[in-house]
Amino acid sequence: MISFNVPPFTGREIEYIKDCVESRKICGDGKYTKKCNEWIEKKTGAAKCLLTTSCTHATEMAALLSGIKEGDEVIMPSYTFVSTADAFVLRGAKAVFVDIRPDTMNIDETKIEAAITEKTKAIVPVHYAGVGCEMDTIMDIAERHGLKVIEDAAQGIMSKYKGKSLGAIGDLGCFSFHETKNYSMGEGGAIVFKTPELVEEAEIIREKGTDRSRFFRGQVDKYTWVNYGSSYLPSDMNAAYLYAQLELADEINEARMKVWNTYYNGLRDLAEAGKIDLPVVPEGCEHNAHMFYIKTKDMEERTKLISFLKDNGICSVFHYIPLHTSPAGKKFGRFNGEDVYTTRESERLTRLPMYYKLTEEDNMYIISKVKEFYGFS
Ligand SMILES: *Cc1c(COP(=O)(O)O)cnc(C)c1O
């Protein structure tokens, strides 16, 4: 069976974890965490990066740092992972869902403004498949209405929009290093800051509401409880695993791009014949081959395709069930405007196996089976 995903492993992970273990430095904010933070800062151009225990937690921090409270509204797509909404709903805010664009599956920037009320505090664009949202428009809307922009860049490390790194365009950006993402630490993530303004407060929230970070820098002579907070810093052993991959990020990215391009070129004639739709990467967007999906005619055809691929030893999977149709989505959110594309497009989408080290042979085999399903050869 060809797996849908295999977590990345480059070879140095064990050496770096062993280093943590042998030097008895396994808690948070050690050597490898610092290396990862610096790597991400350099890569994205963010003023600061703080590694976190997950992207969900990074987004929770973003919600706290943005002062989101009971009764506030936060605009986001419905076609996303639950964490995008959870982080704000936890603070008592309402998730206001806006339709997506059918080409990129990203929030439709032209429908955001109509969803803004006097309660709106933030816009949360999700860069689906590592393809950037229309950030110029989104930043302009946010500026005119005095809203924060928190990027859910869980899938977007290494990707760019008009030359700028995803995650570092909005006020705050959140990355995921879950094992399903391009670079992994098992469970983990990061929050990045466009400007240094909120960094000190973030360090406190991340360290249980204490000024421990200042203490370690020698800025205060003891540390104490100064604000509310939680524990959002990962063990340095997890960071060690991640760093082994960040060091080889370009190589991993190239390998993924090769798989993505092979799929794209191999399935092009199916798309030209009108059988399927392929992903769209708008001009100005540089993606990271996080995902390769195709769109079938409808859900019925998708079910048949997934089952046909399974019978041929290939694991393909569909993706998000729109949040506004879920029990929690109904309770904690509302859909603004009409759901033209969110449900329809989500029901057509299937993701094909995509991971670092997917072999060319498997890649070609999957393409041939998709074609066979449509009677193409
Ligand atoms: C993976 C993902 C998350 C959650 O990441 P975790 O690190 O598992 O918390 C959030 N949003 C999107 C869009 C994701 O793809």
Tab-separated table of C-alpha atoms and ligand atoms in Angstrom:
chain	number	residue	atom	x	y	z
A	1	MET	CA	0.000	0.000	0.000
A	2	ILE	CA	1.346	3.456	-0.885
A	3	SER	CA	0.779	5.609	2.210
A	4	PHE	CA	-0.840	8.983	1.964
A	5	ASN	CA	1.886	10.500	4.140
A	6	VAL	CA	5.207	9.411	5.611
A	7	PRO	CA	6.746	11.824	8.139
A	8	PRO	CA	10.064	13.267	6.968
A	9	PHE	CA	13.289	11.759	8.242
A	10	THR	CA	16.662	12.980	7.022
A	11	GLY	CA	19.094	10.944	9.127
A	12	ARG	CA	20.505	13.468	11.611
A	13	GLU	CA	17.464	13.527	13.893
A	14	ILE	CA	18.770	10.774	16.180
A	15	GLU	CA	22.210	12.370	16.491
A	16	TYR	CA	20.639	15.676	17.566
A	17	ILE	CA	18.185	14.059	19.977
A	18	LYS	CA	21.054	12.021	21.442
A	19	ASP	CA	22.931	15.270	21.958
A	20	CYS	CA	19.998	16.627	24.017
A	21	VAL	CA	19.773	13.449	26.051
A	22	GLU	CA	23.501	13.174	26.737
A	23	SER	CA	23.905	16.817	27.637
A	24	ARG	CA	20.879	16.536	29.964
A	25	LYS	CA	19.206	19.444	28.193
A	26	ILE	CA	15.781	18.210	27.276
A	27	CYS	CA	13.342	20.894	28.460
A	28	GLY	CA	12.152	23.834	26.392
A	29	ASP	CA	14.128	26.739	24.910
A	30	GLY	CA	17.411	24.851	24.613
A	31	LYS	CA	19.993	24.890	21.846
A	32	TYR	CA	17.849	23.303	19.134
A	33	THR	CA	14.804	25.444	19.861
A	34	LYS	CA	17.035	28.517	19.417
A	35	LYS	CA	18.454	27.144	16.171
A	36	CYS	CA	14.949	26.507	14.824
A	37	ASN	CA	13.752	29.972	15.859
A	38	GLU	CA	16.707	31.615	14.157
A	39	TRP	CA	16.311	29.513	11.033
A	40	ILE	CA	12.631	30.452	10.741
A	41	GLU	CA	13.368	34.148	11.396
A	42	LYS	CA	16.004	34.160	8.685
A	43	LYS	CA	13.848	32.227	6.240
A	44	THR	CA	10.674	34.257	6.692
A	45	GLY	CA	12.086	37.669	7.558
A	46	ALA	CA	9.915	37.756	10.679
A	47	ALA	CA	11.136	39.972	13.527
A	48	LYS	CA	10.841	37.012	15.898
A	49	CYS	CA	9.879	33.355	15.989
A	50	LEU	CA	8.921	31.284	19.010
A	51	LEU	CA	8.632	27.541	18.643
A	52	THR	CA	5.432	26.168	20.175
A	53	THR	CA	3.891	22.831	21.056
A	54	SER	CA	1.602	23.002	18.001
A	55	CYS	CA	0.131	25.344	15.437
A	56	THR	CA	-3.092	25.116	17.433
A	57	HIS	CA	-1.209	26.531	20.424
A	58	ALA	CA	0.493	29.171	18.279
A	59	THR	CA	-2.973	30.276	17.168
A	60	GLU	CA	-4.200	30.261	20.777
A	61	MET	CA	-1.289	32.544	21.629
A	62	ALA	CA	-2.201	34.777	18.692
A	63	ALA	CA	-5.773	35.009	19.977
A	64	LEU	CA	-4.558	35.941	23.472
A	65	LEU	CA	-2.055	38.464	22.111
A	66	SER	CA	-4.750	40.051	19.959
A	67	GLY	CA	-6.938	40.536	23.016
A	68	ILE	CA	-9.772	38.439	21.574
A	69	LYS	CA	-12.604	38.226	24.083
A	70	GLU	CA	-16.223	37.217	24.608
A	71	GLY	CA	-18.498	38.585	21.898
A	72	ASP	CA	-15.763	39.441	19.388
A	73	GLU	CA	-15.955	38.160	15.816
A	74	VAL	CA	-13.147	36.667	13.783
A	75	ILE	CA	-13.389	36.187	10.015
A	76	MET	CA	-12.028	32.976	8.482
A	77	PRO	CA	-12.861	30.394	5.823
A	78	SER	CA	-15.117	27.464	6.724
A	79	TYR	CA	-12.955	25.183	4.634
A	80	THR	CA	-10.131	24.747	7.172
A	81	PHE	CA	-8.901	22.659	10.073
A	82	VAL	CA	-10.786	23.021	13.376
A	83	SER	CA	-7.857	24.740	15.128
A	84	THR	CA	-8.276	27.884	13.036
A	85	ALA	CA	-11.640	28.409	14.739
A	86	ASP	CA	-10.960	26.698	18.087
A	87	ALA	CA	-8.267	29.132	19.153
A	88	PHE	CA	-10.685	32.073	18.946
A	89	VAL	CA	-13.804	30.247	20.098
A	90	LEU	CA	-11.888	29.311	23.277
A	91	ARG	CA	-11.672	33.024	24.047
A	92	GLY	CA	-15.430	33.395	23.590
A	93	ALA	CA	-15.331	34.818	20.077
A	94	LYS	CA	-17.625	33.902	17.210
A	95	ALA	CA	-16.154	32.402	14.055
A	96	VAL	CA	-17.547	34.223	11.022
A	97	PHE	CA	-17.101	32.045	7.980
A	98	VAL	CA	-16.673	33.439	4.503
A	99	ASP	CA	-16.843	31.521	1.230
A	100	ILE	CA	-13.707	30.307	-0.535
A	101	ARG	CA	-12.399	30.814	-4.054
A	102	PRO	CA	-12.832	27.695	-6.156
A	103	ASP	CA	-9.375	28.014	-7.732
A	104	THR	CA	-7.150	27.988	-4.630
A	105	MET	CA	-9.642	26.862	-1.939
A	106	ASN	CA	-8.523	29.974	-0.009
A	107	ILE	CA	-10.799	32.583	1.562
A	108	ASP	CA	-12.455	34.738	-1.101
A	109	GLU	CA	-10.924	38.133	-0.352
A	110	THR	CA	-13.762	39.902	-2.187
A	111	LYS	CA	-16.283	38.583	0.354
A	112	ILE	CA	-14.448	39.570	3.532
A	113	GLU	CA	-15.565	43.180	3.763
A	114	ALA	CA	-19.272	42.273	3.737
A	115	ALA	CA	-18.700	40.101	6.829
A	116	ILE	CA	-17.200	42.895	8.935
A	117	THR	CA	-19.324	44.248	11.799
A	118	GLU	CA	-18.461	46.501	14.753
A	119	LYS	CA	-17.578	43.300	16.646
A	120	THR	CA	-14.970	42.113	14.155
A	121	LYS	CA	-11.440	42.026	15.580
A	122	ALA	CA	-9.377	39.911	13.208
A	123	ILE	CA	-9.122	38.197	9.846
A	124	VAL	CA	-7.545	34.745	9.715
A	125	PRO	CA	-6.493	33.772	6.192
A	126	VAL	CA	-5.572	30.095	5.797
A	127	HIS	CA	-3.011	29.365	3.079
A	128	TYR	CA	-4.440	26.108	1.805
A	129	ALA	CA	-1.902	23.664	0.382
A	130	GLY	CA	0.805	26.261	1.008
A	131	VAL	CA	-0.593	28.538	-1.712
A	132	GLY	CA	-0.886	32.131	-0.542
A	133	CYS	CA	-4.172	33.951	-0.031
A	134	GLU	CA	-4.630	37.308	-1.785
A	135	MET	CA	-2.710	39.074	0.991
A	136	ASP	CA	-2.476	42.562	-0.535
A	137	THR	CA	-6.258	42.852	-0.558
A	138	ILE	CA	-6.596	41.291	2.889
A	139	MET	CA	-3.980	43.588	4.458
A	140	ASP	CA	-5.655	46.592	2.856
A	141	ILE	CA	-9.083	45.633	4.252
A	142	ALA	CA	-7.578	45.034	7.700
A	143	GLU	CA	-5.829	48.373	7.690
A	144	ARG	CA	-8.920	50.297	6.654
A	145	HIS	CA	-11.033	48.627	9.368
A	146	GLY	CA	-8.388	48.486	12.107
A	147	LEU	CA	-8.332	44.674	12.244
A	148	LYS	CA	-5.523	42.278	13.111
A	149	VAL	CA	-4.407	39.737	10.507
A	150	ILE	CA	-3.393	36.363	11.908
A	151	GLU	CA	-2.150	34.010	9.199
A	152	ASP	CA	-2.866	30.330	9.581
A	153	ALA	CA	0.284	29.353	7.719
A	154	ALA	CA	0.210	25.820	9.147
A	155	GLN	CA	0.896	24.480	5.663
A	156	GLY	CA	2.876	27.443	4.406
A	157	ILE	CA	6.507	27.358	5.540
A	158	MET	CA	8.848	28.042	2.563
A	159	SER	CA	5.967	29.503	0.495
A	160	LYS	CA	5.815	33.061	-0.740
A	161	TYR	CA	3.307	35.650	-1.853
A	162	LYS	CA	4.773	38.371	-4.091
A	163	GLY	CA	8.202	37.630	-2.712
A	164	LYS	CA	7.153	37.723	0.949
A	165	SER	CA	7.134	34.639	3.150
A	166	LEU	CA	3.737	33.367	4.216
A	167	GLY	CA	3.291	33.820	7.957
A	168	ALA	CA	5.324	37.019	8.057
A	169	ILE	CA	2.895	39.207	6.093
A	170	GLY	CA	0.129	39.597	8.681
A	171	ASP	CA	0.607	40.844	12.252
A	172	LEU	CA	1.081	37.287	13.479
A	173	GLY	CA	1.676	33.999	11.681
A	174	CYS	CA	1.290	30.414	12.821
A	175	PHE	CA	3.134	27.384	11.448
A	176	SER	CA	2.657	23.666	12.073
A	177	PHE	CA	5.341	21.021	12.368
A	178	HIS	CA	2.922	18.170	12.891
A	179	GLU	CA	4.005	14.912	11.280
A	180	THR	CA	1.678	15.552	8.335
A	181	LYS	CA	3.454	18.786	7.408
A	182	ASN	CA	6.514	19.316	5.177
A	183	TYR	CA	8.878	19.573	8.168
A	184	SER	CA	8.037	17.891	11.409
A	185	MET	CA	8.793	17.509	15.091
A	186	GLY	CA	5.971	15.041	15.732
A	187	GLU	CA	3.751	17.624	17.357
A	188	GLY	CA	4.833	21.235	17.218
A	189	GLY	CA	4.532	24.619	15.626
A	190	ALA	CA	5.700	28.207	15.757
A	191	ILE	CA	4.376	31.711	16.076
A	192	VAL	CA	6.094	34.502	14.169
A	193	PHE	CA	5.875	38.260	14.642
A	194	LYS	CA	6.102	40.820	11.869
A	195	THR	CA	7.224	43.467	14.395
A	196	PRO	CA	8.795	43.081	17.874
A	197	GLU	CA	5.866	44.831	19.567
A	198	LEU	CA	4.136	41.779	21.067
A	199	VAL	CA	7.185	39.579	21.575
A	200	GLU	CA	7.754	40.222	25.260
A	201	GLU	CA	4.102	39.607	26.091
A	202	ALA	CA	4.233	36.439	23.985
A	203	GLU	CA	7.282	35.141	25.848
A	204	ILE	CA	5.379	35.593	29.107
A	205	ILE	CA	2.205	33.871	27.876
A	206	ARG	CA	4.274	30.993	26.481
A	207	GLU	CA	6.062	30.516	29.844
A	208	LYS	CA	3.053	30.127	32.158
A	209	GLY	CA	2.624	33.867	32.626
A	210	THR	CA	6.121	34.324	34.043
A	211	ASP	CA	9.049	36.491	32.989
A	212	ARG	CA	11.327	33.445	32.858
A	213	SER	CA	12.642	34.376	29.400
A	214	ARG	CA	13.817	37.755	30.709
A	215	PHE	CA	15.395	35.987	33.689
A	216	PHE	CA	17.402	33.659	31.419
A	217	ARG	CA	18.634	36.645	29.444
A	218	GLY	CA	19.799	38.202	32.702
A	219	GLN	CA	17.354	41.109	32.399
A	220	VAL	CA	15.750	40.396	35.799
A	221	ASP	CA	17.365	38.655	38.776
A	222	LYS	CA	14.460	36.372	39.606
A	223	TYR	CA	11.407	35.332	37.729
A	224	THR	CA	7.852	35.713	38.854
A	225	TRP	CA	4.214	35.517	37.794
A	226	VAL	CA	3.468	38.658	35.800
A	227	ASN	CA	0.471	37.829	33.565
A	228	TYR	CA	-1.877	35.015	32.551
A	229	GLY	CA	-0.312	32.323	30.459
A	230	SER	CA	0.075	28.681	29.679
A	231	SER	CA	2.822	26.257	28.698
A	232	TYR	CA	3.390	26.542	24.976
A	233	LEU	CA	7.070	25.649	24.655
A	234	PRO	CA	8.125	22.288	23.263
A	235	SER	CA	10.851	20.006	24.599
A	236	ASP	CA	14.226	20.608	22.987
A	237	MET	CA	14.216	16.953	21.864
A	238	ASN	CA	11.332	17.722	19.537
A	239	ALA	CA	13.128	20.812	18.282
A	240	ALA	CA	16.200	18.646	17.636
A	241	TYR	CA	14.141	16.440	15.333
A	242	LEU	CA	12.829	19.496	13.490
A	243	TYR	CA	16.230	21.126	13.135
A	244	ALA	CA	17.608	18.107	11.293
A	245	GLN	CA	15.006	18.792	8.635
A	246	LEU	CA	15.222	22.575	8.532
A	247	GLU	CA	18.922	22.169	7.782
A	248	LEU	CA	17.919	20.243	4.672
A	249	ALA	CA	14.827	22.287	3.918
A	250	ASP	CA	15.815	23.130	0.357
A	251	GLU	CA	16.478	19.515	-0.493
A	252	ILE	CA	13.144	18.408	0.995
A	253	ASN	CA	11.353	21.223	-0.786
A	254	GLU	CA	12.908	20.324	-4.128
A	255	ALA	CA	11.999	16.660	-3.740
A	256	ARG	CA	8.392	17.566	-2.939
A	257	MET	CA	8.224	19.996	-5.861
A	258	LYS	CA	9.429	17.252	-8.160
A	259	VAL	CA	6.625	14.921	-7.029
A	260	TRP	CA	4.094	17.759	-7.360
A	261	ASN	CA	5.247	18.676	-10.862
A	262	THR	CA	5.232	15.041	-11.954
A	263	TYR	CA	1.610	14.739	-10.834
A	264	TYR	CA	0.689	18.020	-12.478
A	265	ASN	CA	2.279	17.232	-15.822
A	266	GLY	CA	1.135	13.615	-15.742
A	267	LEU	CA	-2.504	14.490	-15.119
A	268	ARG	CA	-2.685	17.530	-17.360
A	269	ASP	CA	-4.334	15.725	-20.267
A	270	LEU	CA	-7.096	14.478	-17.946
A	271	ALA	CA	-7.721	18.065	-16.919
A	272	GLU	CA	-7.608	19.275	-20.515
A	273	ALA	CA	-10.217	16.653	-21.395
A	274	GLY	CA	-12.434	18.127	-18.682
A	275	LYS	CA	-12.363	15.035	-16.466
A	276	ILE	CA	-10.733	16.588	-13.427
A	277	ASP	CA	-9.526	19.932	-12.130
A	278	LEU	CA	-5.942	20.507	-11.040
A	279	PRO	CA	-4.664	22.861	-8.325
A	280	VAL	CA	-4.215	26.501	-9.278
A	281	VAL	CA	-1.214	28.527	-8.143
A	282	PRO	CA	-1.935	32.208	-8.883
A	283	GLU	CA	0.747	34.425	-10.344
A	284	GLY	CA	2.945	35.843	-7.611
A	285	CYS	CA	2.518	32.767	-5.422
A	286	GLU	CA	5.435	30.435	-4.837
A	287	HIS	CA	4.181	27.262	-3.192
A	288	ASN	CA	5.907	24.515	-1.214
A	289	ALA	CA	4.284	21.368	-2.640
A	290	HIS	CA	2.593	20.731	0.669
A	291	MET	CA	-0.255	18.929	-1.008
A	292	PHE	CA	-1.323	17.559	-4.358
A	293	TYR	CA	-5.051	17.354	-4.900
A	294	ILE	CA	-7.359	16.776	-7.809
A	295	LYS	CA	-11.043	17.583	-8.100
A	296	THR	CA	-13.506	15.052	-9.431
A	297	LYS	CA	-16.927	15.863	-10.914
A	298	ASP	CA	-18.699	15.427	-7.593
A	299	MET	CA	-18.665	13.542	-4.309
A	300	GLU	CA	-20.039	10.344	-5.820
A	301	GLU	CA	-17.232	10.172	-8.349
A	302	ARG	CA	-14.713	10.981	-5.627
A	303	THR	CA	-15.917	8.085	-3.461
A	304	LYS	CA	-15.506	5.730	-6.403
A	305	LEU	CA	-12.043	7.072	-7.220
A	306	ILE	CA	-10.803	6.747	-3.618
A	307	SER	CA	-12.096	3.192	-3.482
A	308	PHE	CA	-10.578	2.317	-6.896
A	309	LEU	CA	-7.194	3.681	-5.773
A	310	LYS	CA	-7.459	1.762	-2.502
A	311	ASP	CA	-8.115	-1.465	-4.416
A	312	ASN	CA	-4.923	-0.690	-6.307
A	313	GLY	CA	-2.843	-0.167	-3.181
A	314	ILE	CA	-2.969	3.637	-3.092
A	315	CYS	CA	-4.167	5.625	-0.105
A	316	SER	CA	-5.850	8.871	-1.182
A	317	VAL	CA	-7.940	10.972	1.153
A	318	PHE	CA	-10.480	13.764	1.035
A	319	HIS	CA	-10.102	16.790	3.270
A	320	TYR	CA	-12.015	19.192	5.505
A	321	ILE	CA	-15.725	18.930	6.108
A	322	PRO	CA	-16.685	22.637	6.111
A	323	LEU	CA	-16.741	23.879	9.696
A	324	HIS	CA	-20.080	25.685	9.380
A	325	THR	CA	-21.820	22.345	8.790
A	326	SER	CA	-20.340	20.733	11.940
A	327	PRO	CA	-22.048	20.711	15.364
A	328	ALA	CA	-19.454	23.043	16.909
A	329	GLY	CA	-19.412	25.249	13.829
A	330	LYS	CA	-23.154	25.784	14.146
A	331	LYS	CA	-22.801	26.545	17.835
A	332	PHE	CA	-19.785	28.840	17.683
A	333	GLY	CA	-19.945	30.291	14.204
A	334	ARG	CA	-22.024	31.674	11.403
A	335	PHE	CA	-21.588	31.668	7.649
A	336	ASN	CA	-21.716	35.141	6.188
A	337	GLY	CA	-23.195	35.374	2.711
A	338	GLU	CA	-23.860	32.415	0.480
A	339	ASP	CA	-21.990	29.106	0.491
A	340	VAL	CA	-21.391	28.938	-3.251
A	341	TYR	CA	-18.092	27.072	-3.335
A	342	THR	CA	-17.171	25.901	0.181
A	343	THR	CA	-19.346	22.775	0.263
A	344	ARG	CA	-19.343	22.095	-3.456
A	345	GLU	CA	-15.587	22.281	-3.946
A	346	SER	CA	-14.739	20.477	-0.690
A	347	GLU	CA	-16.863	17.525	-1.836
A	348	ARG	CA	-14.882	17.204	-5.069
A	349	LEU	CA	-11.389	17.322	-3.626
A	350	THR	CA	-9.106	14.285	-3.169
A	351	ARG	CA	-5.499	14.417	-2.005
A	352	LEU	CA	-2.972	12.061	-3.541
A	353	PRO	CA	0.033	10.604	-1.663
A	354	MET	CA	2.607	13.346	-1.147
A	355	TYR	CA	5.722	13.109	0.960
A	356	TYR	CA	9.471	13.544	0.883
A	357	LYS	CA	10.932	10.383	-0.632
A	358	LEU	CA	7.834	9.262	-2.490
A	359	THR	CA	9.575	7.354	-5.265
A	360	GLU	CA	9.300	8.252	-8.922
A	361	GLU	CA	8.011	4.753	-9.563
A	362	ASP	CA	5.152	5.171	-7.077
A	363	ASN	CA	4.506	8.657	-8.380
A	364	MET	CA	4.086	7.338	-11.957
A	365	TYR	CA	2.044	4.353	-10.783
A	366	ILE	CA	-0.452	6.623	-8.976
A	367	ILE	CA	-0.791	8.796	-12.082
A	368	SER	CA	-1.413	5.732	-14.243
A	369	LYS	CA	-4.122	4.456	-11.891
A	370	VAL	CA	-5.932	7.796	-11.798
A	371	LYS	CA	-5.877	7.775	-15.589
A	372	GLU	CA	-7.088	4.205	-15.712
A	373	PHE	CA	-10.053	5.170	-13.522
A	374	TYR	CA	-11.058	7.735	-16.136
A	375	GLY	CA	-10.453	5.322	-19.026
A	376	PHE	CA	-7.299	7.157	-20.111
A	377	SER	CA	-4.022	5.450	-20.782
B	1	LIG	C1	-2.177	21.196	10.501
B	1	LIG	C2	-3.028	22.400	10.569
B	1	LIG	C3	-3.331	23.031	11.785
B	1	LIG	C4	-2.982	22.448	13.108
B	1	LIG	O1	-1.646	22.215	13.324
B	1	LIG	P1	-1.179	21.489	14.671
B	1	LIG	O2	0.294	21.736	14.680
B	1	LIG	O3	-1.518	20.045	14.531
B	1	LIG	O4	-1.865	22.130	15.805
B	1	LIG	C5	-4.046	24.215	11.756
B	1	LIG	N1	-4.469	24.756	10.605
B	1	LIG	C6	-4.223	24.164	9.409
B	1	LIG	C7	-4.702	24.829	8.161
B	1	LIG	C8	-3.506	22.968	9.355
B	1	LIG	O5	-3.281	22.390	8.177
